[in-house]
């Protein structure tokens, strides 16, 4: 695990293996950003011009590795672009891009704008998130080890900024936990195993953890979890994580979709849609990561998290299209497509979470391909039964740098979910607006008077493309920091 420290030393003489230096772009070419002033002098004022000569402009996403010819103590300088005026997310991304490029280097220091606690946290967090690698299944030592020791250089190093690096560490470790879970192949992460990990990690962080096994789920009336999980030799689990604080005035409930593998069931997916469905537990991952983070930060709030864990496989015991299941809420559901399974486990989780009388329920799920059609790979969709809550979730996600956009829940879509024999069908009569129909379906299981938001992160949970900023390939840990941010917004002091 990578560590981050704070130091007020001059970057010019700081002993490290690579010095990361921020540059801003502008009409006169790249110029050293705050925190990098002394470096320019160490290079006789020629650093910016030399960088410009190799094509570096200081735009976001750019990096240039330059030899130092003894001008500074570190043997390597990594210039990173910050754009014209970087915000917190700009700093996080720049730090992440630079640190990611240094995999295989033991130590790195960052001379980026870090004058306030907010900036120190952004630099530290981006750097830590960028220092992520998943090599558990590599025999040959590739990919290279992430940077192990990071130092944020800040002339303002003090108590408040020290706290910022601690907070960044908690956030980054929560995200890394989620990324590891998402990256784990389904042969090594089935519902009971996930529940076991939640038990260990949760208890260690100070959470109370309860696990319902398949028998308890059956006896308890959790027809959705049982129905989705019944085709697999690895039976379903429902995990309840809880955290309480003596000064808490509010209770938040998070519910995560935790399909450890989604083959589609008897409504089998085509091969090209299936090979990344180990990531279909990203919502449950985010809920676990958030609860662990909230507990470690000691936020003055009560929080409960539900992990709806099942494996969706076809077999002789699998549920069939046209089966009717009895949900935990008492409503019956006709399963017309076994690949619309996420909503079936969430309906039970949401109805159960409502019994905790929370001030707000937020569910998180890799729920629909339609989310990716609508908003692409990096923007999650937020739906809610309360406009102010929807906008709050969008705002908190935006502040965390996790793209999110508000979406409607058009009433007229409910009719499309009518079933000729049950209270509701699990898929709509027509495919258009599939992300919204899924939201409308879930809303049916939110009791009257309970505030609820739904986050569909089918695209953002897993990066099939190239790494960017602090985001690696594979599991991203998306929405984990948004949930922690929501808890902070609801904290009593
Ligand atoms: N897990 C998938 C959704 C998904 C798709 C997540 C792509 C991540 C990337 C979900 O269970 C699913 O299969 N949804 C179906 C619903 C349909 C049958 C109504 C879909 O979106 O195609
Ligand atoms: Mn599915
Ligand atoms: Zn799914």
Coordinates of C-alpha atoms and ligand atoms in Angstrom, one line a residue:
X1 CA 0.0 0.0 0.0
X2 CA 1.3 3.4 -1.0
X3 CA 1.8 6.0 1.7
X4 CA 1.7 9.8 1.5
X5 CA 3.5 12.3 3.6
X6 CA 3.7 16.0 3.7
X7 CA 6.9 18.0 3.7
X8 CA 7.7 21.7 3.6
X9 CA 11.1 21.2 2.0
X10 CA 12.3 23.0 -1.1
X11 CA 11.6 20.8 -4.1
X12 CA 15.0 21.7 -5.6
X13 CA 16.9 19.9 -2.8
X14 CA 14.3 17.2 -1.9
X15 CA 15.7 13.7 -1.9
X16 CA 13.4 11.5 -4.0
X17 CA 13.5 9.3 -7.1
X18 CA 11.2 11.5 -9.2
X19 CA 10.0 15.1 -8.8
X20 CA 6.6 15.8 -10.2
X21 CA 6.2 19.5 -11.2
X22 CA 3.0 21.3 -12.2
X23 CA 2.9 23.6 -15.2
X24 CA 0.0 25.8 -16.3
X25 CA -0.7 26.4 -20.0
X26 CA -1.2 29.8 -21.5
X27 CA -0.6 31.9 -24.6
X28 CA 3.1 32.3 -23.7
X29 CA 3.6 28.6 -23.3
X30 CA 3.9 26.5 -20.2
X31 CA 4.8 28.2 -16.9
X32 CA 5.6 26.8 -13.5
X33 CA 2.5 26.7 -11.2
X34 CA 2.4 27.6 -7.6
X35 CA 4.8 25.4 -5.6
X36 CA 7.3 25.2 -8.5
X37 CA 8.7 28.7 -8.4
X38 CA 12.1 27.8 -7.0
X39 CA 12.6 25.1 -9.7
X40 CA 12.6 27.6 -12.5
X41 CA 15.5 29.4 -10.9
X42 CA 17.4 26.1 -10.4
X43 CA 17.2 25.6 -14.2
X44 CA 18.3 29.2 -14.8
X45 CA 14.8 30.1 -15.8
X46 CA 15.1 27.8 -18.9
X47 CA 12.9 24.9 -17.7
X48 CA 9.6 26.2 -19.3
X49 CA 11.3 27.0 -22.6
X50 CA 13.0 23.5 -22.7
X51 CA 9.6 21.9 -22.1
X52 CA 8.0 23.9 -24.8
X53 CA 10.8 22.8 -27.1
X54 CA 9.8 19.2 -26.6
X55 CA 6.2 20.0 -27.4
X56 CA 4.9 20.3 -23.8
X57 CA 2.3 23.0 -23.5
X58 CA 0.9 22.4 -19.9
X59 CA -2.5 21.3 -21.0
X60 CA -4.4 18.8 -18.7
X61 CA -3.3 15.2 -19.3
X62 CA 0.1 16.1 -20.6
X63 CA 3.3 14.8 -19.0
X64 CA 6.9 15.2 -20.0
X65 CA 9.8 13.4 -18.4
X66 CA 13.0 15.5 -18.5
X67 CA 16.6 14.8 -17.5
X68 CA 17.8 17.2 -14.8
X69 CA 21.6 17.4 -15.4
X70 CA 22.2 17.8 -11.7
X71 CA 20.2 21.0 -11.4
X72 CA 18.1 19.4 -8.7
X73 CA 18.6 16.6 -6.2
X74 CA 16.0 14.2 -7.8
X75 CA 17.4 12.4 -10.8
X76 CA 14.2 12.8 -12.8
X77 CA 11.7 15.6 -13.3
X78 CA 8.2 14.9 -14.5
X79 CA 6.4 17.9 -15.8
X80 CA 2.6 17.6 -15.6
X81 CA 0.1 19.9 -17.3
X82 CA -2.5 21.6 -15.2
X83 CA -4.3 23.7 -17.8
X84 CA -5.1 27.4 -17.4
X85 CA -6.5 27.3 -13.9
X86 CA -6.9 23.9 -12.3
X87 CA -9.7 23.2 -9.8
X88 CA -9.5 20.3 -7.2
X89 CA -10.3 17.7 -9.8
X90 CA -7.7 19.2 -12.2
X91 CA -5.1 18.7 -9.4
X92 CA -6.3 15.2 -8.6
X93 CA -6.1 14.2 -12.3
X94 CA -2.7 15.8 -12.9
X95 CA -1.2 14.1 -9.7
X96 CA -2.8 10.8 -10.8
X97 CA -1.5 11.0 -14.4
X98 CA 2.1 11.7 -13.2
X99 CA 2.2 9.1 -10.5
X100 CA 0.7 6.5 -12.8
X101 CA 3.5 7.2 -15.3
X102 CA 6.0 6.4 -12.6
X103 CA 5.0 2.8 -11.8
X104 CA 8.3 0.9 -11.0
X105 CA 9.7 4.0 -9.2
X106 CA 9.9 3.5 -5.4
X107 CA 9.5 7.2 -4.3
X108 CA 8.1 10.3 -5.8
X109 CA 7.4 13.9 -4.6
X110 CA 4.9 16.3 -5.9
X111 CA 5.5 20.0 -6.4
X112 CA 2.0 21.0 -7.4
X113 CA -0.2 23.8 -6.1
X114 CA -0.7 22.8 -2.4
X115 CA -1.2 26.0 -0.5
X116 CA -4.5 25.2 1.2
X117 CA -5.8 22.0 3.0
X118 CA -8.1 21.5 0.0
X119 CA -5.3 21.6 -2.5
X120 CA -3.1 19.3 -0.4
X121 CA -5.9 16.8 -0.1
X122 CA -6.5 17.0 -3.9
X123 CA -2.8 16.4 -4.7
X124 CA -2.5 13.6 -2.2
X125 CA -5.7 11.9 -3.2
X126 CA -5.0 12.1 -6.9
X127 CA -1.5 10.7 -6.3
X128 CA -2.7 7.8 -4.2
X129 CA -5.5 6.9 -6.6
X130 CA -3.0 7.0 -9.4
X131 CA -0.7 4.7 -7.4
X132 CA -2.9 1.7 -7.9
X133 CA -2.0 -1.6 -9.6
X134 CA -3.6 -5.0 -9.6
X135 CA -1.0 -7.7 -9.9
X136 CA -2.5 -10.6 -7.9
X137 CA -2.7 -12.9 -10.9
X138 CA 0.6 -12.0 -12.5
X139 CA 3.4 -14.5 -12.4
X140 CA 6.0 -12.4 -14.2
X141 CA 6.1 -9.3 -12.0
X142 CA 4.2 -7.1 -14.5
X143 CA 2.7 -4.6 -14.3
X144 CA 5.4 -2.7 -12.3
X145 CA 4.8 -1.9 -8.7
X146 CA 3.0 1.4 -8.1
X147 CA 5.0 4.2 -6.4
X148 CA 5.3 3.2 -2.7
X149 CA 6.2 6.4 -1.0
X150 CA 4.7 9.7 -2.0
X151 CA 5.5 13.1 -0.6
X152 CA 3.4 16.2 -1.1
X153 CA 5.6 19.2 -1.0
X154 CA 3.8 22.2 0.6
X155 CA 5.3 25.3 2.1
X156 CA 2.2 25.5 4.2
X157 CA 2.6 22.1 5.8
X158 CA 0.8 22.3 9.1
X159 CA -1.9 20.6 11.2
X160 CA -4.8 21.3 8.9
X161 CA -2.9 20.1 5.9
X162 CA -1.7 17.0 7.8
X163 CA -5.4 16.1 8.3
X164 CA -5.9 16.5 4.6
X165 CA -3.4 13.8 3.8
X166 CA -5.0 11.5 6.4
X167 CA -8.4 12.0 4.8
X168 CA -6.9 11.4 1.3
X169 CA -5.5 8.1 2.6
X170 CA -8.8 6.9 3.9
X171 CA -10.6 7.9 0.7
X172 CA -7.9 6.2 -1.5
X173 CA -7.9 3.0 0.5
X174 CA -11.7 2.8 0.3
X175 CA -11.5 3.2 -3.5
X176 CA -8.6 0.6 -3.7
X177 CA -10.7 -1.9 -1.8
X178 CA -13.5 -1.5 -4.3
X179 CA -11.2 -1.7 -7.3
X180 CA -9.6 -4.9 -5.9
X181 CA -13.1 -6.5 -5.5
X182 CA -14.2 -5.5 -9.0
X183 CA -11.0 -6.8 -10.5
X184 CA -11.1 -10.1 -8.7
X185 CA -12.3 -12.9 -11.1
X186 CA -15.6 -14.4 -10.3
X187 CA -14.0 -17.8 -9.6
X188 CA -12.5 -16.1 -6.6
X189 CA -15.4 -13.8 -5.6
X190 CA -18.8 -15.4 -5.1
X191 CA -21.5 -14.1 -2.8
X192 CA -20.4 -15.9 0.4
X193 CA -16.8 -14.9 -0.2
X194 CA -17.7 -11.3 -0.7
X195 CA -19.8 -11.5 2.5
X196 CA -16.7 -12.9 4.3
X197 CA -14.5 -10.1 3.0
X198 CA -17.2 -7.5 4.1
X199 CA -17.2 -9.2 7.5
X200 CA -13.5 -9.0 8.0
X201 CA -12.9 -5.5 6.5
X202 CA -16.1 -4.1 8.0
X203 CA -15.4 -5.4 11.5
X204 CA -11.8 -4.1 11.3
X205 CA -13.1 -0.6 10.5
X206 CA -15.5 -0.7 13.5
X207 CA -18.7 -1.6 11.6
X208 CA -21.3 -4.1 12.8
X209 CA -21.8 -6.7 10.1
X210 CA -24.7 -9.2 9.8
X211 CA -24.9 -11.7 7.0
X212 CA -28.1 -13.5 5.9
X213 CA -27.4 -16.9 4.1
X214 CA -29.7 -18.5 1.6
X215 CA -31.8 -20.3 4.2
X216 CA -32.4 -17.1 6.2
X217 CA -33.1 -15.3 2.9
X218 CA -35.7 -17.9 2.0
X219 CA -37.3 -17.8 5.4
X220 CA -37.2 -14.0 5.5
X221 CA -39.1 -13.7 2.2
X222 CA -36.3 -12.2 0.1
X223 CA -37.7 -13.7 -3.2
X224 CA -35.6 -11.4 -5.4
X225 CA -32.2 -12.5 -4.0
X226 CA -33.3 -16.1 -4.0
X227 CA -34.7 -16.0 -7.5
X228 CA -31.6 -14.4 -9.0
X229 CA -29.2 -16.7 -7.1
X230 CA -31.0 -20.0 -7.5
X231 CA -29.3 -21.0 -10.7
X232 CA -25.8 -20.9 -9.2
X233 CA -24.0 -23.4 -7.0
X234 CA -22.9 -20.3 -5.1
X235 CA -26.0 -19.2 -3.2
X236 CA -26.9 -15.5 -2.5
X237 CA -26.2 -13.4 0.6
X238 CA -27.5 -10.2 2.0
X239 CA -25.0 -8.3 4.1
X240 CA -26.0 -5.5 6.4
X241 CA -23.2 -3.1 7.6
X242 CA -23.9 -0.5 10.2
X243 CA -22.1 2.4 11.7
X244 CA -23.4 4.6 14.4
X245 CA -22.1 7.8 16.0
X246 CA -23.2 9.2 19.4
X247 CA -23.7 12.7 18.0
X248 CA -25.5 11.6 14.8
X249 CA -28.7 13.3 13.9
X250 CA -29.3 11.6 10.6
X251 CA -29.3 8.0 9.2
X252 CA -28.3 7.2 5.7
X253 CA -28.9 3.9 4.0
X254 CA -26.9 2.7 1.0
X255 CA -27.9 -0.3 -1.1
X256 CA -25.5 -1.9 -3.6
X257 CA -26.1 -4.3 -6.4
X258 CA -23.7 -7.1 -5.9
X259 CA -24.0 -9.6 -8.8
X260 CA -20.6 -11.3 -8.6
X261 CA -21.1 -12.5 -12.1
X262 CA -23.9 -11.7 -14.5
X263 CA -24.2 -14.2 -17.3
X264 CA -27.8 -13.0 -17.9
X265 CA -29.1 -16.3 -16.6
X266 CA -31.4 -18.2 -19.0
X267 CA -31.8 -14.9 -20.9
X268 CA -28.1 -15.5 -21.6
X269 CA -25.9 -12.6 -22.7
X270 CA -23.9 -12.7 -25.9
X271 CA -20.2 -13.5 -25.2
X272 CA -19.0 -9.9 -25.9
X273 CA -21.3 -8.5 -23.3
X274 CA -20.5 -11.1 -20.7
X275 CA -16.7 -11.1 -20.4
X276 CA -16.6 -8.1 -18.1
X277 CA -19.6 -9.0 -16.0
X278 CA -17.4 -9.7 -13.0
X279 CA -17.8 -5.9 -12.5
X280 CA -21.6 -6.3 -11.9
X281 CA -20.9 -6.1 -8.1
X282 CA -19.4 -2.6 -8.3
X283 CA -22.4 -1.1 -6.5
X284 CA -22.0 -3.4 -3.5
X285 CA -18.3 -2.7 -3.6
X286 CA -18.9 1.1 -3.5
X287 CA -21.3 0.6 -0.5
X288 CA -18.7 -1.5 1.4
X289 CA -15.9 1.0 0.5
X290 CA -18.1 3.9 1.6
X291 CA -19.1 2.4 4.9
X292 CA -15.5 1.5 5.7
X293 CA -14.4 5.1 4.8
X294 CA -17.2 6.7 6.9
X295 CA -16.3 4.6 9.9
X296 CA -12.6 5.4 9.5
X297 CA -13.3 9.1 9.2
X298 CA -15.6 8.9 12.3
X299 CA -18.3 11.0 10.6
X300 CA -21.1 12.2 13.0
X301 CA -23.8 10.3 11.3
X302 CA -25.5 6.9 11.3
X303 CA -25.1 4.8 8.2
X304 CA -26.3 1.4 7.1
X305 CA -25.2 -0.4 4.0
X306 CA -26.8 -3.4 2.3
X307 CA -24.8 -5.6 -0.1
X308 CA -27.3 -7.5 -2.3
X309 CA -25.1 -10.5 -3.4
X310 CA -26.0 -13.1 -5.9
X311 CA -24.5 -14.9 -8.9
X312 CA -26.7 -14.9 -12.0
X313 CA -26.2 -18.2 -13.9
X314 CA -28.3 -20.5 -16.1
X315 CA -28.8 -24.1 -14.9
X316 CA -31.5 -26.7 -14.1
X317 CA -32.4 -24.7 -11.0
X318 CA -32.3 -21.3 -12.5
X319 CA -35.3 -19.0 -12.5
X320 CA -37.2 -19.0 -15.9
X321 CA -38.5 -16.2 -17.9
X322 CA -42.2 -16.0 -16.8
X323 CA -41.5 -17.1 -13.2
X324 CA -43.3 -15.0 -10.6
X325 CA -41.3 -14.1 -7.5
X326 CA -42.5 -12.8 -4.1
X327 CA -40.4 -9.8 -3.2
X328 CA -39.5 -8.8 0.4
X329 CA -41.9 -5.9 0.1
X330 CA -44.8 -8.3 -0.5
X331 CA -45.3 -7.3 -4.2
X332 CA -45.1 -10.0 -6.8
X333 CA -42.8 -9.7 -9.9
X334 CA -43.1 -11.5 -13.2
X335 CA -39.5 -12.2 -14.4
X336 CA -39.8 -11.8 -18.1
X337 CA -36.1 -11.5 -18.6
X338 CA -33.6 -13.1 -16.2
X339 CA -30.9 -10.6 -17.4
X340 CA -32.8 -7.8 -15.7
X341 CA -31.6 -9.2 -12.4
X342 CA -30.1 -6.2 -10.7
X343 CA -33.5 -4.6 -10.0
X344 CA -34.7 -7.9 -8.5
X345 CA -31.9 -8.0 -5.8
X346 CA -32.2 -4.2 -5.2
X347 CA -36.0 -4.3 -4.7
X348 CA -35.4 -6.6 -1.7
X349 CA -32.5 -4.5 -0.4
X350 CA -34.4 -1.2 -0.8
X351 CA -37.5 -2.6 1.0
X352 CA -35.3 -4.0 3.8
X353 CA -33.3 -0.7 4.1
X354 CA -36.6 1.3 4.5
X355 CA -37.2 -0.7 7.8
X356 CA -34.2 1.2 9.3
X357 CA -36.2 4.4 8.9
X358 CA -33.4 6.2 7.2
X359 CA -33.5 9.9 6.2
X360 CA -32.4 8.9 2.7
X361 CA -31.8 5.7 0.8
X362 CA -29.3 5.7 -2.0
X363 CA -28.9 2.6 -4.2
X364 CA -25.9 2.2 -6.4
X365 CA -25.9 -0.3 -9.3
X366 CA -24.4 -1.3 -12.6
X367 CA -28.0 -1.5 -13.7
X368 CA -28.5 -0.9 -17.4
X369 CA -26.7 -0.9 -20.7
X370 CA -29.0 2.0 -21.5
X371 CA -27.1 4.1 -19.0
X372 CA -24.0 3.8 -21.2
X373 CA -26.1 4.6 -24.3
X374 CA -27.4 7.7 -22.7
X375 CA -24.3 9.1 -20.8
X376 CA -21.3 7.1 -21.9
X377 CA -18.5 5.6 -19.8
X378 CA -17.7 8.3 -17.4
X379 CA -21.0 9.9 -16.3
X380 CA -23.3 8.1 -13.9
X381 CA -27.1 8.7 -14.0
X382 CA -28.9 9.9 -10.9
X383 CA -32.7 9.5 -10.5
X384 CA -34.7 10.3 -7.3
X385 CA -38.1 10.7 -5.9
X386 CA -37.1 14.1 -4.7
X387 CA -35.7 16.8 -7.0
X388 CA -33.5 18.4 -4.3
X389 CA -32.0 15.1 -3.4
X390 CA -31.2 14.3 -7.0
X391 CA -29.5 17.6 -7.4
X392 CA -27.6 17.1 -4.2
X393 CA -26.3 13.8 -5.3
X394 CA -25.2 15.2 -8.7
X395 CA -23.5 18.1 -6.9
X396 CA -21.6 15.9 -4.4
X397 CA -20.5 13.6 -7.2
X398 CA -19.3 16.5 -9.2
X399 CA -17.3 17.8 -6.3
X400 CA -15.6 14.4 -6.0
X401 CA -14.8 14.5 -9.7
X402 CA -17.2 11.6 -10.3
X403 CA -19.3 12.7 -13.3
X404 CA -23.0 12.4 -12.7
X405 CA -26.1 13.8 -14.3
X406 CA -29.7 14.0 -13.2
X407 CA -32.3 12.0 -15.1
X408 CA -36.1 11.9 -14.8
X409 CA -38.5 9.2 -13.7
X410 CA -41.3 9.8 -16.2
X411 CA -44.6 8.5 -14.7
X412 CA -45.9 7.3 -18.0
X413 CA -43.2 4.6 -18.1
X414 CA -44.9 2.7 -15.3
X415 CA -47.6 1.4 -17.6
X416 CA -44.9 -0.5 -19.7
X417 CA -44.1 -2.6 -16.6
X418 CA -47.6 -3.9 -16.2
X419 CA -47.7 -7.7 -16.0
X420 CA -50.8 -9.7 -17.0
X421 CA -50.5 -11.9 -13.9
X422 CA -48.2 -10.2 -11.2
X423 CA -48.0 -6.8 -9.6
X424 CA -45.2 -5.7 -11.9
X425 CA -43.0 -7.1 -14.7
X426 CA -39.2 -6.8 -14.5
X427 CA -38.8 -5.5 -18.0
X428 CA -40.7 -2.9 -19.9
X429 CA -42.8 -3.7 -23.0
X430 CA -40.4 -1.7 -25.1
X431 CA -36.7 -0.9 -24.8
X432 CA -36.7 2.9 -25.2
X433 CA -35.8 4.7 -22.0
X434 CA -34.5 1.4 -20.5
X435 CA -32.5 3.2 -17.8
X436 CA -35.5 5.2 -16.7
X437 CA -37.8 2.2 -16.6
X438 CA -35.3 0.5 -14.3
X439 CA -35.5 3.5 -12.0
X440 CA -39.3 3.4 -12.2
X441 CA -39.3 -0.3 -11.3
X442 CA -37.1 0.4 -8.2
X443 CA -39.3 3.3 -7.1
X444 CA -42.2 0.9 -6.7
X445 CA -40.3 -0.7 -3.8
X446 CA -39.6 2.6 -1.9
X447 CA -42.3 3.0 0.7
X448 CA -44.3 6.3 0.6
X449 CA -42.6 9.1 2.5
X450 CA -39.1 7.7 2.2
X451 CA -36.6 9.8 0.3
X452 CA -34.6 7.8 -2.2
X453 CA -32.0 8.3 -5.0
X454 CA -30.8 5.7 -7.5
X455 CA -27.3 5.9 -9.2
X456 CA -26.8 3.8 -12.4
X457 CA -23.1 3.5 -13.0
X458 CA -23.0 0.7 -15.5
X459 CA -20.4 2.5 -17.6
X460 CA -18.3 4.3 -14.9
X461 CA -17.7 1.2 -12.7
X462 CA -15.3 -0.5 -15.1
X463 CA -12.8 1.1 -17.4
X464 CA -12.6 -1.0 -20.6
X465 CA -10.4 1.6 -22.3
X466 CA -7.0 3.1 -21.5
X467 CA -6.1 4.5 -18.1
X468 CA -6.7 8.3 -17.7
X469 CA -6.0 10.7 -14.9
X470 CA -6.1 8.8 -11.6
X471 CA -8.4 6.1 -13.2
X472 CA -6.8 2.7 -14.0
X473 CA -8.0 0.1 -16.5
X474 CA -10.5 -2.3 -15.0
X475 CA -12.3 -1.6 -11.7
X476 CA -12.5 2.2 -11.0
X477 CA -14.1 2.3 -7.6
X478 CA -16.6 4.8 -9.0
X479 CA -19.2 6.4 -6.7
X480 CA -17.4 5.3 -3.5
X481 CA -16.3 8.9 -2.8
X482 CA -19.7 10.3 -3.7
X483 CA -21.3 8.1 -1.0
X484 CA -18.8 9.3 1.5
X485 CA -19.3 12.9 0.4
X486 CA -23.1 12.4 0.9
X487 CA -22.5 11.2 4.4
X488 CA -20.3 14.3 5.1
X489 CA -23.1 16.5 3.8
X490 CA -25.6 14.9 6.2
X491 CA -23.2 14.9 9.2
X492 CA -24.6 16.8 12.1
X493 CA -21.5 19.1 12.7
Ligands
LIG1 N1 -25.5 -5.8 -15.5 C1 -26.3 -5.5 -16.6 C2 -26.1 -4.0 -17.0 C3 -24.8 -3.6 -17.5 C4 -24.5 -3.6 -18.9 C5 -23.8 -3.2 -16.7 C6 -23.3 -3.2 -19.4 C7 -22.6 -2.8 -17.1 C8 -22.3 -2.8 -18.5 C9 -27.8 -5.7 -16.2 O1 -28.0 -6.7 -15.3 C10 -28.5 -6.0 -17.5 O2 -28.2 -7.0 -18.0 N2 -29.4 -5.2 -17.9 C11 -30.2 -5.4 -19.1 C12 -31.6 -5.0 -18.8 C13 -32.5 -5.4 -19.9 C14 -32.6 -6.9 -20.0 C15 -33.9 -4.8 -19.5 C16 -29.6 -4.4 -20.2 O3 -29.3 -3.3 -19.8 O4 -29.5 -4.9 -21.3
LIG2 MN1 -28.2 -8.6 -16.3
LIG3 ZN1 -26.5 -7.2 -14.0

